[in-house]
CSV table of C-alpha atoms and ligand atoms in Angstrom, one decimal:
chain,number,residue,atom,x,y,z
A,1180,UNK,CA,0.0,0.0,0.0
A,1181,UNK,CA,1.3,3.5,-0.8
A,1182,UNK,CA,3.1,5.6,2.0
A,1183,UNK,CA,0.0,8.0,3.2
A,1184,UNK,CA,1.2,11.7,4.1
A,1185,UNK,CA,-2.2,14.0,5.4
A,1186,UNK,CA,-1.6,18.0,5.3
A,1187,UNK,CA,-2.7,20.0,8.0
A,1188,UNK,CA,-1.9,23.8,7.7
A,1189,UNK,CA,-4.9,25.9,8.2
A,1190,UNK,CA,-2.9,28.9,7.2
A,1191,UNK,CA,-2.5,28.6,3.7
A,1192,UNK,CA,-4.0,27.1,0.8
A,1193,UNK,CA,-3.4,23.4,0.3
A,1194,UNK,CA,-3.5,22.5,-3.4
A,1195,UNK,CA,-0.3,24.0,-4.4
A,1196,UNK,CA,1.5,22.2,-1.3
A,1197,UNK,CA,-0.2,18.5,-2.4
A,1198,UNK,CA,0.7,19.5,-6.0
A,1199,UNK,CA,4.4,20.2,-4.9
A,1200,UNK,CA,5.0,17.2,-3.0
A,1201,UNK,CA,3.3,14.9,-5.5
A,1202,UNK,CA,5.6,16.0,-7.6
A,1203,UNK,CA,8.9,15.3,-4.8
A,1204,UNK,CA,7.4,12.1,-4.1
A,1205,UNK,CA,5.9,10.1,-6.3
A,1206,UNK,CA,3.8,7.7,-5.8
A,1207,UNK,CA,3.1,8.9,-2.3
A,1208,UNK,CA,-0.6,9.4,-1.0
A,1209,UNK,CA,-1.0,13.0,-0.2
A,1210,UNK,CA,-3.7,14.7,0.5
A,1211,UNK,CA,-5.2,17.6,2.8
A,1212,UNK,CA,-7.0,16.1,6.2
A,1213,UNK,CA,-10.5,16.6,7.5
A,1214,UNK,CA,-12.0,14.5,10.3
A,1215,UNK,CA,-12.1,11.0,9.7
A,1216,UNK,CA,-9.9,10.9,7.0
A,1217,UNK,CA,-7.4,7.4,6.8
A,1218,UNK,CA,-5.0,6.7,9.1
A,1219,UNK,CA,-1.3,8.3,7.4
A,1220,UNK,CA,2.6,7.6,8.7
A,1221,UNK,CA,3.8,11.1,8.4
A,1222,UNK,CA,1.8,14.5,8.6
A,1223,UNK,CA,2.7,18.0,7.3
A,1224,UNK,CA,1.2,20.1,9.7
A,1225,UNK,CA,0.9,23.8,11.1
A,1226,UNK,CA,-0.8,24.4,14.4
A,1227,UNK,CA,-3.1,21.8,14.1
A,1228,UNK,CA,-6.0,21.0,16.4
A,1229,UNK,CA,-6.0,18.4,19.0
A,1230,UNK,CA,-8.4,16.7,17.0
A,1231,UNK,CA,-6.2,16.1,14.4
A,1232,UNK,CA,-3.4,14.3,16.5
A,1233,UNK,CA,-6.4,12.1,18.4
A,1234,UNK,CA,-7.4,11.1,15.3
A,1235,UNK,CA,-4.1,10.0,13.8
A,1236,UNK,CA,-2.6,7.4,16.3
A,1237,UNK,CA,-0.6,5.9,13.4
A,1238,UNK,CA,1.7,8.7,12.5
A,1239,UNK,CA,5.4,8.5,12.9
A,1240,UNK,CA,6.6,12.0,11.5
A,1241,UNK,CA,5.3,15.0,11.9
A,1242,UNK,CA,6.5,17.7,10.2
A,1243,UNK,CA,6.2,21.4,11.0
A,1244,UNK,CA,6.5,23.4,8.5
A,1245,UNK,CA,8.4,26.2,10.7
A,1246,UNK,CA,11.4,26.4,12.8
A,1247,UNK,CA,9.3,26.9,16.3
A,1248,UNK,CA,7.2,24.1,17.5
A,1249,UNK,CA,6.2,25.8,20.5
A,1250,UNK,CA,2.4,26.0,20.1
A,1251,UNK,CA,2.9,21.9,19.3
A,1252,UNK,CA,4.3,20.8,22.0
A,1253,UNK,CA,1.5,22.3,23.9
A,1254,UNK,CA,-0.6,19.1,22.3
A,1255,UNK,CA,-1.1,15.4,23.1
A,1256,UNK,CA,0.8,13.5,20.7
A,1257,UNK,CA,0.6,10.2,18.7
A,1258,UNK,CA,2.6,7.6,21.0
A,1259,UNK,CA,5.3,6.7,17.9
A,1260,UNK,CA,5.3,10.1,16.5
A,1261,UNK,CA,8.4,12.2,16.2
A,1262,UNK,CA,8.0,15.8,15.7
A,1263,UNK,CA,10.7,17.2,12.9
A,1264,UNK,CA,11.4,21.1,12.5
A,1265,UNK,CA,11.7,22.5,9.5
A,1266,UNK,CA,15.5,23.7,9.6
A,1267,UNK,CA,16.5,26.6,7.6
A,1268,UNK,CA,15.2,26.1,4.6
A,1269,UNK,CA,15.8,29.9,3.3
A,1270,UNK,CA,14.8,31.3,6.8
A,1271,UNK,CA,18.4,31.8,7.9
A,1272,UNK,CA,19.0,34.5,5.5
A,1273,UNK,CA,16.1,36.0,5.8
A,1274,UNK,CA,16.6,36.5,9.4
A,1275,UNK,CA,19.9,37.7,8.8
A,1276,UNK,CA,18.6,40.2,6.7
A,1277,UNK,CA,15.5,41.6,8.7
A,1278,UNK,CA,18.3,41.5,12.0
A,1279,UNK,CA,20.7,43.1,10.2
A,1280,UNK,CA,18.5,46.0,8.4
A,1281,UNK,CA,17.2,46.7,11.9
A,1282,UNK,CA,20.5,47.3,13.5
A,1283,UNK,CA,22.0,49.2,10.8
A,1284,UNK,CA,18.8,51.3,10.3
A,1285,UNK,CA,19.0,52.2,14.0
A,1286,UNK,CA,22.9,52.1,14.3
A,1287,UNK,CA,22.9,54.5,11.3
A,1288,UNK,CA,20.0,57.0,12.7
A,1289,UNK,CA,18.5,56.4,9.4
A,1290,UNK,CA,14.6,57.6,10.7
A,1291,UNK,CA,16.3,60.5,11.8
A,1292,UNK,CA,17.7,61.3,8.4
A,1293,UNK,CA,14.2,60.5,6.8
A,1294,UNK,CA,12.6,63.1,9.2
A,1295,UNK,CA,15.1,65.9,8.4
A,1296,UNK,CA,14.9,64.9,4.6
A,1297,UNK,CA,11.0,64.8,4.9
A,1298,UNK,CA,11.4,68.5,5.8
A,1299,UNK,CA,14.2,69.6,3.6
A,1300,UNK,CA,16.8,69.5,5.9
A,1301,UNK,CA,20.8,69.0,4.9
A,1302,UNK,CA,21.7,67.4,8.4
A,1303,UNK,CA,24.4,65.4,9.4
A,1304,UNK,CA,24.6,63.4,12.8
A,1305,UNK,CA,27.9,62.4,14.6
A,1306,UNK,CA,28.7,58.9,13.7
A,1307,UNK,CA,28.8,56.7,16.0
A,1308,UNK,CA,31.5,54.8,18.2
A,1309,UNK,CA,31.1,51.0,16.4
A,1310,UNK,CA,32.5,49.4,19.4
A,1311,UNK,CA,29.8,51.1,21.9
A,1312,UNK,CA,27.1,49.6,19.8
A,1313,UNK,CA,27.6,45.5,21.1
A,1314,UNK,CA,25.3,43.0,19.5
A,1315,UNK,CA,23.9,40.2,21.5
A,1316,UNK,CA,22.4,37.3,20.2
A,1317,UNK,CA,20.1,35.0,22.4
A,1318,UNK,CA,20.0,31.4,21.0
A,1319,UNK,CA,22.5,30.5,18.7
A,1320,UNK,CA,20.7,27.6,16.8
A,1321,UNK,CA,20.0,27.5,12.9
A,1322,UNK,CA,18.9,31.2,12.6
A,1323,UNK,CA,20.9,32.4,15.6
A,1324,UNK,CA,24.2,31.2,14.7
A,1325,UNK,CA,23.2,32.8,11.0
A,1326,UNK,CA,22.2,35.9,12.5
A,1327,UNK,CA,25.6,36.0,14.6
A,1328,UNK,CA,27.9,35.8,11.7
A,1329,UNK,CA,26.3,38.6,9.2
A,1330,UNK,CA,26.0,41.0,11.8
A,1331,UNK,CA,29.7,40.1,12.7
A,1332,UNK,CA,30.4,41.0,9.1
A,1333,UNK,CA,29.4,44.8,9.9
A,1334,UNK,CA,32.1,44.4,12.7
A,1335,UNK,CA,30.3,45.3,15.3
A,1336,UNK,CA,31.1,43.2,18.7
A,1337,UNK,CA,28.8,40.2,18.7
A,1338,UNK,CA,28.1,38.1,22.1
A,1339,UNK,CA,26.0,35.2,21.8
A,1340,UNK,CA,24.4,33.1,24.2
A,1341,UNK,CA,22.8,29.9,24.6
A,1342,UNK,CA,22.2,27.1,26.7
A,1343,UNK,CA,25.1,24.5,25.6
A,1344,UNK,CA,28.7,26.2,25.2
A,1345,UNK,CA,29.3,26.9,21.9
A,1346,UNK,CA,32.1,28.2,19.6
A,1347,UNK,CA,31.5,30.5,16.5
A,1348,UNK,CA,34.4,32.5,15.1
A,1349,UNK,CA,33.8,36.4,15.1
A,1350,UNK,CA,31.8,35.8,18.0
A,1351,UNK,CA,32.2,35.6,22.0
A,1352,UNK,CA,29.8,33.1,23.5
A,1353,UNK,CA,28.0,32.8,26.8
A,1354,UNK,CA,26.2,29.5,28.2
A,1355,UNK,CA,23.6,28.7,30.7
A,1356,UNK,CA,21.6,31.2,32.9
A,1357,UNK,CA,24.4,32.0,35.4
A,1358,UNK,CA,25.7,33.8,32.4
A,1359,UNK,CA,23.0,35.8,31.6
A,1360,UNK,CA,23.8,39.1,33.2
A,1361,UNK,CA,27.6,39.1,32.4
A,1362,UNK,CA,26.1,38.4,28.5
A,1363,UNK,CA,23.5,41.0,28.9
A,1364,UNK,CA,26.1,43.7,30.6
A,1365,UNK,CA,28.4,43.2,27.5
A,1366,UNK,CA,25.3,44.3,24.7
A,1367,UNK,CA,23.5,47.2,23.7
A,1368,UNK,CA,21.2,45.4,20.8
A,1369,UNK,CA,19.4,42.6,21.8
A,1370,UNK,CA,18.1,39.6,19.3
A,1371,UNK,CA,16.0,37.6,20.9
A,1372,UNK,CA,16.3,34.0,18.6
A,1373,UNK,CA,15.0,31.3,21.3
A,1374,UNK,CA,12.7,28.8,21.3
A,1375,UNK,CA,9.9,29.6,23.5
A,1376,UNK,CA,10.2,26.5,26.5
A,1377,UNK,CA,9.3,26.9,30.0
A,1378,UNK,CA,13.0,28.1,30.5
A,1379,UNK,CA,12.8,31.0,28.3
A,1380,UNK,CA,9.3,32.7,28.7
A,1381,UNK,CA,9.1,36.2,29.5
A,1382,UNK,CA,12.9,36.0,29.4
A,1383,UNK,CA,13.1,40.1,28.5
A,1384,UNK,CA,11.7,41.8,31.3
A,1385,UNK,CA,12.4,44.4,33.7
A,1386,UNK,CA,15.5,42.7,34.9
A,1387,UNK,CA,17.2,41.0,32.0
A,1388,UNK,CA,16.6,44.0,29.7
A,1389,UNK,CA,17.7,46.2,32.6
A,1390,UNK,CA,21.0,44.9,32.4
A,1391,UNK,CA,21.6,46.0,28.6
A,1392,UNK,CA,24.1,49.0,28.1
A,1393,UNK,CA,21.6,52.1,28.5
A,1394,UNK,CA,20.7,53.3,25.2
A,1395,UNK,CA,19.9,49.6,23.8
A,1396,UNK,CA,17.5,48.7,21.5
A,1397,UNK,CA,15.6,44.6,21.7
A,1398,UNK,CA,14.9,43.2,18.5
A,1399,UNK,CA,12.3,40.1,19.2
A,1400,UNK,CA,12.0,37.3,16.3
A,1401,UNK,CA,11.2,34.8,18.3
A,1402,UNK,CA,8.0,34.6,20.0
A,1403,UNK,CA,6.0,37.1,21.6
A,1404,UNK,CA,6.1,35.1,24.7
A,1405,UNK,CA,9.6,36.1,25.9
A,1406,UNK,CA,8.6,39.3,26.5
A,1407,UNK,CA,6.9,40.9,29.0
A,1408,UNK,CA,5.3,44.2,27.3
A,1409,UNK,CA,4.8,46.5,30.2
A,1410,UNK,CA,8.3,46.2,31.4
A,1411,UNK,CA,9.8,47.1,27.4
A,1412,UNK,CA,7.3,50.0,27.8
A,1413,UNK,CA,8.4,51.0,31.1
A,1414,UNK,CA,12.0,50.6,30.3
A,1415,UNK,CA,12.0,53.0,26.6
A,1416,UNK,CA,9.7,55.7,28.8
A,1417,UNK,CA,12.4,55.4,31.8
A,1418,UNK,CA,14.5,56.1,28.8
A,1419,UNK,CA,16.8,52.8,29.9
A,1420,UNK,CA,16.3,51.7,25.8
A,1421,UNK,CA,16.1,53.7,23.6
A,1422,UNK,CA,14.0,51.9,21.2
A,1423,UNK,CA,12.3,48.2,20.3
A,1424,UNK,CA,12.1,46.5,16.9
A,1425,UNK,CA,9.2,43.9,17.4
A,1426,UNK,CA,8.0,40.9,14.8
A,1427,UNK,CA,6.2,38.8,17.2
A,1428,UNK,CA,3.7,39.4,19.6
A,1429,UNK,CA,1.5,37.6,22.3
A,1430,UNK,CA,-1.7,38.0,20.4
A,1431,UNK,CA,-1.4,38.2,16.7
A,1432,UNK,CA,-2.2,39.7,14.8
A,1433,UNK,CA,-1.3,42.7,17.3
A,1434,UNK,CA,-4.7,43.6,18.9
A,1435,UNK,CA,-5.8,47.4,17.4
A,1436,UNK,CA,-5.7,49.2,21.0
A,1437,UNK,CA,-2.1,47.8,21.8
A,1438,UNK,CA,0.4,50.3,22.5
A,1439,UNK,CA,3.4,49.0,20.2
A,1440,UNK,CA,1.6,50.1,17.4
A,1441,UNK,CA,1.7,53.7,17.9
A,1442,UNK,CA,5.1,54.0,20.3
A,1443,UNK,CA,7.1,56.9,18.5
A,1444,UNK,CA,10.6,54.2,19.2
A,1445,UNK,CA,9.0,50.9,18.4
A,1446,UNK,CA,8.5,49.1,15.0
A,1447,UNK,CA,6.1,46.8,14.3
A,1448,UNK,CA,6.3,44.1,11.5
A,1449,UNK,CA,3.8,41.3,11.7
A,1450,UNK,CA,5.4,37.9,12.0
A,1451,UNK,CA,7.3,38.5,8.9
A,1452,UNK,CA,10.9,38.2,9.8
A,1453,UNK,CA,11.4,34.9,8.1
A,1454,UNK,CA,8.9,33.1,5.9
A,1455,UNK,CA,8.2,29.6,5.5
A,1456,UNK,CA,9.3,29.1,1.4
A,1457,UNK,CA,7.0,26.6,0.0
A,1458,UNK,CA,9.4,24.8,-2.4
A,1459,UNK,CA,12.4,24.9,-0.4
A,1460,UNK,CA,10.4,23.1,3.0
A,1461,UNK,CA,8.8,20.5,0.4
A,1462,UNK,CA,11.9,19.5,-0.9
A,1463,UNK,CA,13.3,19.6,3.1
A,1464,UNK,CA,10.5,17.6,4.6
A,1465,UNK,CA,10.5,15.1,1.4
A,1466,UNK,CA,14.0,14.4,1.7
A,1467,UNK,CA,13.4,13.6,5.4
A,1468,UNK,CA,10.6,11.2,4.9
A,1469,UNK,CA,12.3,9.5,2.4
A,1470,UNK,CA,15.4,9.1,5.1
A,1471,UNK,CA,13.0,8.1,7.6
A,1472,UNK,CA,11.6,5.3,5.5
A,1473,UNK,CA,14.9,4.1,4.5
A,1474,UNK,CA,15.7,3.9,8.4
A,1475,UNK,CA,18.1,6.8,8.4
A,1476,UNK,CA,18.4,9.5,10.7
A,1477,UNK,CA,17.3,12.8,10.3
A,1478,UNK,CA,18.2,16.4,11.4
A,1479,UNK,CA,15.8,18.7,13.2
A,1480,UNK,CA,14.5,15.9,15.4
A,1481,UNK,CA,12.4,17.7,18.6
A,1482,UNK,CA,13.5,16.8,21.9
A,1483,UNK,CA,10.5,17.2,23.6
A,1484,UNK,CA,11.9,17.1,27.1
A,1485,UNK,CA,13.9,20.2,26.1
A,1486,UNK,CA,10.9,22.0,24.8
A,1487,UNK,CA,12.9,22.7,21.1
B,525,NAP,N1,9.7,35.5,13.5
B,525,NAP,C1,9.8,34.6,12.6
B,525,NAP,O1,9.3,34.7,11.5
B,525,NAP,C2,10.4,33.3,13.0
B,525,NAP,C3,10.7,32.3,12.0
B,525,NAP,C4,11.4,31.2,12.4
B,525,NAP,C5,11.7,30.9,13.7
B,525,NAP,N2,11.3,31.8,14.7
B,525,NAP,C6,11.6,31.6,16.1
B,525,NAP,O2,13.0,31.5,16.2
B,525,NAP,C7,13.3,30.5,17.2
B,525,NAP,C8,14.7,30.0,17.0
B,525,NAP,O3,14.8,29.2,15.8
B,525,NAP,P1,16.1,28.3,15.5
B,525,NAP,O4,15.8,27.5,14.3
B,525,NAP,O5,17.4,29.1,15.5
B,525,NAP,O6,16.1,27.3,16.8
B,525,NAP,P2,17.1,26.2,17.3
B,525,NAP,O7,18.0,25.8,16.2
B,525,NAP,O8,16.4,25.2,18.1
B,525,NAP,O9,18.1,27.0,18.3
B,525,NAP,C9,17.7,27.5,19.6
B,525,NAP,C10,18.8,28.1,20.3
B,525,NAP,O10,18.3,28.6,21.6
B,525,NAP,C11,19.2,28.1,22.6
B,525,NAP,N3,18.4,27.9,23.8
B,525,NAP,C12,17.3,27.2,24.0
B,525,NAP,N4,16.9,27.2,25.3
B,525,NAP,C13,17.8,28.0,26.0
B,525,NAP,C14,17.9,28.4,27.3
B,525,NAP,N5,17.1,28.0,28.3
B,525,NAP,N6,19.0,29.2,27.6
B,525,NAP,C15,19.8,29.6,26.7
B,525,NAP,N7,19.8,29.3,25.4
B,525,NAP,C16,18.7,28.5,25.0
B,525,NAP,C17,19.7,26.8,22.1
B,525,NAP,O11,20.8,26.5,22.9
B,525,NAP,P3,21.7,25.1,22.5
B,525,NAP,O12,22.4,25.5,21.2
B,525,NAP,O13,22.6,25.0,23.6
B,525,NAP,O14,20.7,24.0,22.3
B,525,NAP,C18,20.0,27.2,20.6
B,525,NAP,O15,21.2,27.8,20.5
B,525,NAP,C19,12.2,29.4,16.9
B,525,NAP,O16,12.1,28.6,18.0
B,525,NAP,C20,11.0,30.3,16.6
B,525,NAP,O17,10.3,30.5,17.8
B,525,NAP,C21,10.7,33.0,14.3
């Protein structure tokens, strides 16, 4: 009997995904789920509802089609199921270029030019001291590790930090929460690139972003759920930072009365900081159930008892 793969992403339209991995894997049974469809081995998913999983005891891959598995490890899973991440697959540079626009836009002063040009100004600002401007990078994973190394290529001083020690040329690593402050002392723009575990929830808060060199500016990509809002807001108004750059968000799409959207030194972008690319996670996830079936290992396996 052919291999049976059911499609579960209620954020996007199916056809075009079936099409494309009918195409990758011939032969293969693939089509979008509804309740009581057949039992399949492997399941392309995004946030799917409980339901889904209950109804699916069979599966032994499921594969999200984004690098944060977060809301699905909040589910009860198939017993023999392995939950694979979607790693890279074009996100990397993506990141690396929404982090590294957003530094060098605020590095630069670049709204400040576009006010004085909006009003027909000739200005020029002092440029800055490089080596005041420290970047540090929370979780140094697929996209972290990325991130690290192009803003390294602007030669600003890059920390990085993450829960095993790591080693990345260009850039001087921290490990493990006694670290924290001594990492967060040394920077003055913070990425925040972690998964979202019990660990690292409402990581940036009064204290941790406290710590930053004054003046700093936190640039989130990661979840909403590491930061807590009120003490960002308190901490630009205290004038402690001087500004936010913000792509996730508790509720999202960011609810119409919420204060980001109209603070003069936050930006707002909605969940856009790296895409999923349809072709490129196909191919991915197609090459990885066809290593699964041949018994071979893959990469991007989930531990779930580390929450990532
Ligand atoms: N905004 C967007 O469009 C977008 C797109 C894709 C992904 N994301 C978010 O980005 C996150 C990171 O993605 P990724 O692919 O780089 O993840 P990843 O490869 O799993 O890397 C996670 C990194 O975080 C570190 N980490 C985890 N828990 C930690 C803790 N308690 N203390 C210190 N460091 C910790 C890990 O340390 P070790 O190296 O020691 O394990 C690792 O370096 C995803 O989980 C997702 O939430 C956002």
């Amino acid at each position: 009997m052919a291999l049976r793969i059911t499609f579960c992403c209620s954020h996007t339209k199916a056809e075009p995904w079936l099409a494309g991995f009918r195409a990758a894997l011939p032969g293969v049974d693939i089509t979008e789920w509804a309740p009581g469809a057949p039992q399949a081995e492997h399941a392309v998913v995004w946030s799917p509802p409980q339901q889904f999983l209950d109804e699916q005891p069979a599966l032994r891959g499921i594969f999200n089609t984004g690098a944060g598995v977060d809301a699905l490890l909040k589910l009860r899973l198939p017993p023999g199921a392995r939950i694979v991440r979607l790693d890279d697959a074009g996100m990397s540079v993506q990141m690396a270029e929404f982090v590294c626009h957003a530094i060098v836009r605020n590095f630069r002063e670049f709204d400040g030019y576009a006010a004085d040009v909006a009003e027909g100004r000739w200005s020029y600002r002092k440029p800055r001291v490089r080596a005041e401007y420290p970047v540090g990078i929370m979780g140094l994973g697929v996209l972290g590790e990325r991130v690290a190394r192009a803003v390294a290529q602007f030669d600003f001083p890059v920390n990085g930090w993450s829960r095993t020690p790591k080693q990345i040329d260009g850039v001087r690593t921290f490990h493990g929460m006694a670290a924290l402050p001594d990492f967060l002392a040394a920077s003055r723009f913070l990425v925040c690139l972690l998964p979202l575990t019990g660990d690292t929830r409402d990581i940036l808060n009064r204290d941790t972003l406290g710590r930053l060199t004054p003046g700093g500016h936190v640039i989130n990509v990661a979840r909403g759920g590491h930061l807590v809002d009120d003490d960002l807001l308190a901490l630009l108004d205290s004038g402690h930072l001087a500004g936010a750059t913000l792509d996730v968000f508790r509720t999202e799409p960011l609810p119409a009365e919420h204060p980001f959207w109209r603070h003069p030194r936050i930006t707002v972008t909605p969940h856009t900081s790296a895409r999923t690319l349809r072709d490129e996670t196909i191919a991915q996830i197609a090459g990885k159930i066809l290593a699964m079936e041949r018994g071979e290992a893959v990469a991007g396996v989930v531990d779930p008892s580390k929450g990532y």
